[in-house]
Amino acid sequence: MNPRENMYVTEMVESTLNSMEDRNFVHDYSENRDGVDVLLSTRKTVEKLLRRLREEFLGKETKSFKLVGETHDKRRIYKSTFSYRILPLGSGTLLRINSELCTVNNYGRGKLTVSTEAGTKQVFSTSDVFELYKRGRLEVVSQESSFVPDADSSRYA
């Protein structure tokens, strides 16, 4: 993510955490080359944050669990990791869809319009794009623009 996108997502996470009525959580931010890692203590907080990310951005979600210990009464303690990888679909982004290079012309209103190398235009629904991405048939080759809305964008107002 570029710095503007990183700041936007971090502010969204922070506003979600501040809106929680349950103030019993610990969070920590750490930036890495792919984005932002957020450490949270309660599953309720994680679920609310994931719900907000799903509403704002199209992305791929993964969950993993690791055994980290046992209590004195033999209950197992797991560390849960949730990952939400945002699919950047800004205008000008270069995609590979089913091994064919395409350029994003427009993304909005639940549709993605792309131009192929052959010069044809294709329109995909958001659910089709998500399925292609989830199955590994859609790959972002180069991101020319930001997936964060401009201040005058009505979609996020």
PDB file of C-alpha atoms in Angstrom, residues 1-116:
ATOM      1  CA  MET A   1       0.000   0.000   0.000  1.00  0.00           C
ATOM      2  CA  ASN A   2       1.124   3.520  -0.609  1.00  0.00           C
ATOM      3  CA  PRO A   3       1.314   5.934   2.393  1.00  0.00           C
ATOM      4  CA  ARG A   4      -2.093   7.505   1.631  1.00  0.00           C
ATOM      5  CA  GLU A   5      -3.810   4.109   1.523  1.00  0.00           C
ATOM      6  CA  ASN A   6      -1.991   3.014   4.657  1.00  0.00           C
ATOM      7  CA  MET A   7      -3.126   6.144   6.524  1.00  0.00           C
ATOM      8  CA  TYR A   8      -6.736   5.731   5.309  1.00  0.00           C
ATOM      9  CA  VAL A   9      -6.966   2.107   6.473  1.00  0.00           C
ATOM     10  CA  THR A  10      -5.253   2.914   9.799  1.00  0.00           C
ATOM     11  CA  GLU A  11      -7.717   5.758  10.453  1.00  0.00           C
ATOM     12  CA  MET A  12     -10.628   3.463   9.570  1.00  0.00           C
ATOM     13  CA  VAL A  13      -9.340   0.839  12.027  1.00  0.00           C
ATOM     14  CA  GLU A  14      -8.877   3.489  14.711  1.00  0.00           C
ATOM     15  CA  SER A  15     -12.385   4.924  14.240  1.00  0.00           C
ATOM     16  CA  THR A  16     -13.870   1.413  14.410  1.00  0.00           C
ATOM     17  CA  LEU A  17     -11.985   0.680  17.631  1.00  0.00           C
ATOM     18  CA  ASN A  18     -13.054   4.015  19.136  1.00  0.00           C
ATOM     19  CA  SER A  19     -16.711   3.307  18.323  1.00  0.00           C
ATOM     20  CA  MET A  20     -16.656   0.022  20.257  1.00  0.00           C
ATOM     21  CA  GLU A  21     -18.637   0.146  23.479  1.00  0.00           C
ATOM     22  CA  ASP A  22     -16.439  -2.585  24.943  1.00  0.00           C
ATOM     23  CA  ARG A  23     -13.237  -0.714  25.832  1.00  0.00           C
ATOM     24  CA  ASN A  24     -11.575  -3.903  27.077  1.00  0.00           C
ATOM     25  CA  PHE A  25      -9.156  -4.444  24.198  1.00  0.00           C
ATOM     26  CA  VAL A  26      -5.483  -3.999  23.587  1.00  0.00           C
ATOM     27  CA  HIS A  27      -4.328  -2.988  20.154  1.00  0.00           C
ATOM     28  CA  ASP A  28      -0.983  -2.386  18.568  1.00  0.00           C
ATOM     29  CA  TYR A  29      -0.109  -1.231  15.060  1.00  0.00           C
ATOM     30  CA  SER A  30       2.898  -2.289  13.063  1.00  0.00           C
ATOM     31  CA  GLU A  31       3.518  -1.429   9.449  1.00  0.00           C
ATOM     32  CA  ASN A  32       5.028  -3.905   7.030  1.00  0.00           C
ATOM     33  CA  ARG A  33       5.630  -3.890   3.298  1.00  0.00           C
ATOM     34  CA  ASP A  34       2.132  -5.234   2.570  1.00  0.00           C
ATOM     35  CA  GLY A  35       0.133  -2.919   4.826  1.00  0.00           C
ATOM     36  CA  VAL A  36      -0.763  -2.675   8.480  1.00  0.00           C
ATOM     37  CA  ASP A  37      -0.814  -5.368  11.171  1.00  0.00           C
ATOM     38  CA  VAL A  38      -3.196  -4.749  14.072  1.00  0.00           C
ATOM     39  CA  LEU A  39      -2.988  -6.765  17.303  1.00  0.00           C
ATOM     40  CA  LEU A  40      -6.355  -7.056  19.079  1.00  0.00           C
ATOM     41  CA  SER A  41      -7.316  -8.939  22.226  1.00  0.00           C
ATOM     42  CA  THR A  42     -11.000  -9.756  21.680  1.00  0.00           C
ATOM     43  CA  ARG A  43     -12.691 -11.694  18.905  1.00  0.00           C
ATOM     44  CA  LYS A  44     -15.670  -9.303  19.062  1.00  0.00           C
ATOM     45  CA  THR A  45     -13.402  -6.420  18.088  1.00  0.00           C
ATOM     46  CA  VAL A  46     -11.853  -8.406  15.240  1.00  0.00           C
ATOM     47  CA  GLU A  47     -15.270  -9.360  13.854  1.00  0.00           C
ATOM     48  CA  LYS A  48     -16.493  -5.754  13.901  1.00  0.00           C
ATOM     49  CA  LEU A  49     -13.325  -4.571  12.169  1.00  0.00           C
ATOM     50  CA  LEU A  50     -13.569  -7.305   9.504  1.00  0.00           C
ATOM     51  CA  ARG A  51     -17.226  -6.427   8.907  1.00  0.00           C
ATOM     52  CA  ARG A  52     -16.247  -2.789   8.297  1.00  0.00           C
ATOM     53  CA  LEU A  53     -13.426  -3.793   5.928  1.00  0.00           C
ATOM     54  CA  ARG A  54     -15.809  -6.045   3.961  1.00  0.00           C
ATOM     55  CA  GLU A  55     -18.261  -3.143   3.574  1.00  0.00           C
ATOM     56  CA  GLU A  56     -15.577  -0.742   2.307  1.00  0.00           C
ATOM     57  CA  PHE A  57     -13.257  -2.910   0.219  1.00  0.00           C
ATOM     58  CA  LEU A  58     -13.310  -5.985  -1.940  1.00  0.00           C
ATOM     59  CA  GLY A  59     -10.701  -8.368  -0.614  1.00  0.00           C
ATOM     60  CA  LYS A  60      -9.573 -11.849   0.302  1.00  0.00           C
ATOM     61  CA  GLU A  61      -9.939 -13.004   3.887  1.00  0.00           C
ATOM     62  CA  THR A  62      -7.957 -15.822   5.483  1.00  0.00           C
ATOM     63  CA  LYS A  63      -8.012 -17.242   8.998  1.00  0.00           C
ATOM     64  CA  SER A  64      -5.469 -19.435  10.768  1.00  0.00           C
ATOM     65  CA  PHE A  65      -5.119 -20.794  14.277  1.00  0.00           C
ATOM     66  CA  LYS A  66      -2.015 -21.894  16.174  1.00  0.00           C
ATOM     67  CA  LEU A  67      -1.821 -23.765  19.468  1.00  0.00           C
ATOM     68  CA  VAL A  68       0.225 -21.634  21.891  1.00  0.00           C
ATOM     69  CA  GLY A  69      -0.322 -23.397  25.217  1.00  0.00           C
ATOM     70  CA  GLU A  70      -2.579 -25.072  27.739  1.00  0.00           C
ATOM     71  CA  THR A  71      -4.140 -23.939  30.987  1.00  0.00           C
ATOM     72  CA  HIS A  72      -3.740 -25.904  34.225  1.00  0.00           C
ATOM     73  CA  ASP A  73      -7.095 -27.625  33.571  1.00  0.00           C
ATOM     74  CA  LYS A  74      -5.923 -28.817  30.117  1.00  0.00           C
ATOM     75  CA  ARG A  75      -7.859 -26.269  28.051  1.00  0.00           C
ATOM     76  CA  ARG A  76      -5.986 -25.390  24.891  1.00  0.00           C
ATOM     77  CA  ILE A  77      -5.098 -21.780  24.109  1.00  0.00           C
ATOM     78  CA  TYR A  78      -4.929 -20.745  20.458  1.00  0.00           C
ATOM     79  CA  LYS A  79      -3.592 -17.674  18.736  1.00  0.00           C
ATOM     80  CA  SER A  80      -5.926 -16.653  15.908  1.00  0.00           C
ATOM     81  CA  THR A  81      -4.687 -14.740  12.886  1.00  0.00           C
ATOM     82  CA  PHE A  82      -7.058 -13.011  10.490  1.00  0.00           C
ATOM     83  CA  SER A  83      -5.788 -11.506   7.280  1.00  0.00           C
ATOM     84  CA  TYR A  84      -7.737  -9.210   4.964  1.00  0.00           C
ATOM     85  CA  ARG A  85      -5.923  -8.473   1.703  1.00  0.00           C
ATOM     86  CA  ILE A  86      -7.570  -5.552  -0.091  1.00  0.00           C
ATOM     87  CA  LEU A  87      -7.918  -5.913  -3.848  1.00  0.00           C
ATOM     88  CA  PRO A  88      -6.778  -2.575  -5.360  1.00  0.00           C
ATOM     89  CA  LEU A  89      -9.131  -1.831  -8.248  1.00  0.00           C
ATOM     90  CA  GLY A  90      -8.327   1.771  -9.096  1.00  0.00           C
ATOM     91  CA  SER A  91      -8.539   3.077 -12.637  1.00  0.00           C
ATOM     92  CA  GLY A  92      -5.364   2.274 -14.592  1.00  0.00           C
ATOM     93  CA  THR A  93      -4.486  -0.822 -12.573  1.00  0.00           C
ATOM     94  CA  LEU A  94      -2.986  -3.608 -14.659  1.00  0.00           C
ATOM     95  CA  LEU A  95      -4.563  -7.023 -13.972  1.00  0.00           C
ATOM     96  CA  ARG A  96      -3.950 -10.534 -15.233  1.00  0.00           C
ATOM     97  CA  ILE A  97      -7.299 -12.287 -15.616  1.00  0.00           C
ATOM     98  CA  ASN A  98      -7.061 -15.937 -16.688  1.00  0.00           C
ATOM     99  CA  SER A  99      -3.512 -15.302 -18.033  1.00  0.00           C
ATOM    100  CA  GLU A 100      -4.643 -12.299 -20.125  1.00  0.00           C
ATOM    101  CA  LEU A 101      -3.445  -8.766 -19.330  1.00  0.00           C
ATOM    102  CA  CYS A 102      -6.203  -6.213 -18.761  1.00  0.00           C
ATOM    103  CA  THR A 103      -6.337  -2.573 -17.705  1.00  0.00           C
ATOM    104  CA  VAL A 104      -9.027  -1.331 -15.316  1.00  0.00           C
ATOM    105  CA  ASN A 105     -11.099   1.411 -16.933  1.00  0.00           C
ATOM    106  CA  ASN A 106     -13.690   1.919 -14.236  1.00  0.00           C
ATOM    107  CA  TYR A 107     -14.702   0.371 -10.934  1.00  0.00           C
ATOM    108  CA  GLY A 108     -17.921   1.324  -9.198  1.00  0.00           C
ATOM    109  CA  ARG A 109     -21.591   0.517  -8.713  1.00  0.00           C
ATOM    110  CA  GLY A 110     -20.761  -3.163  -8.328  1.00  0.00           C
ATOM    111  CA  LYS A 111     -19.114  -3.475 -11.750  1.00  0.00           C
ATOM    112  CA  LEU A 112     -15.543  -3.593 -13.019  1.00  0.00           C
ATOM    113  CA  THR A 113     -14.863  -2.537 -16.611  1.00  0.00           C
ATOM    114  CA  VAL A 114     -11.547  -3.625 -18.135  1.00  0.00           C
ATOM    115  CA  SER A 115      -9.843  -3.342 -21.521  1.00  0.00           C
ATOM    116  CA  THR A 116      -7.996  -6.409 -22.775  1.00  0.00           C
TER     117      THR A 116
END
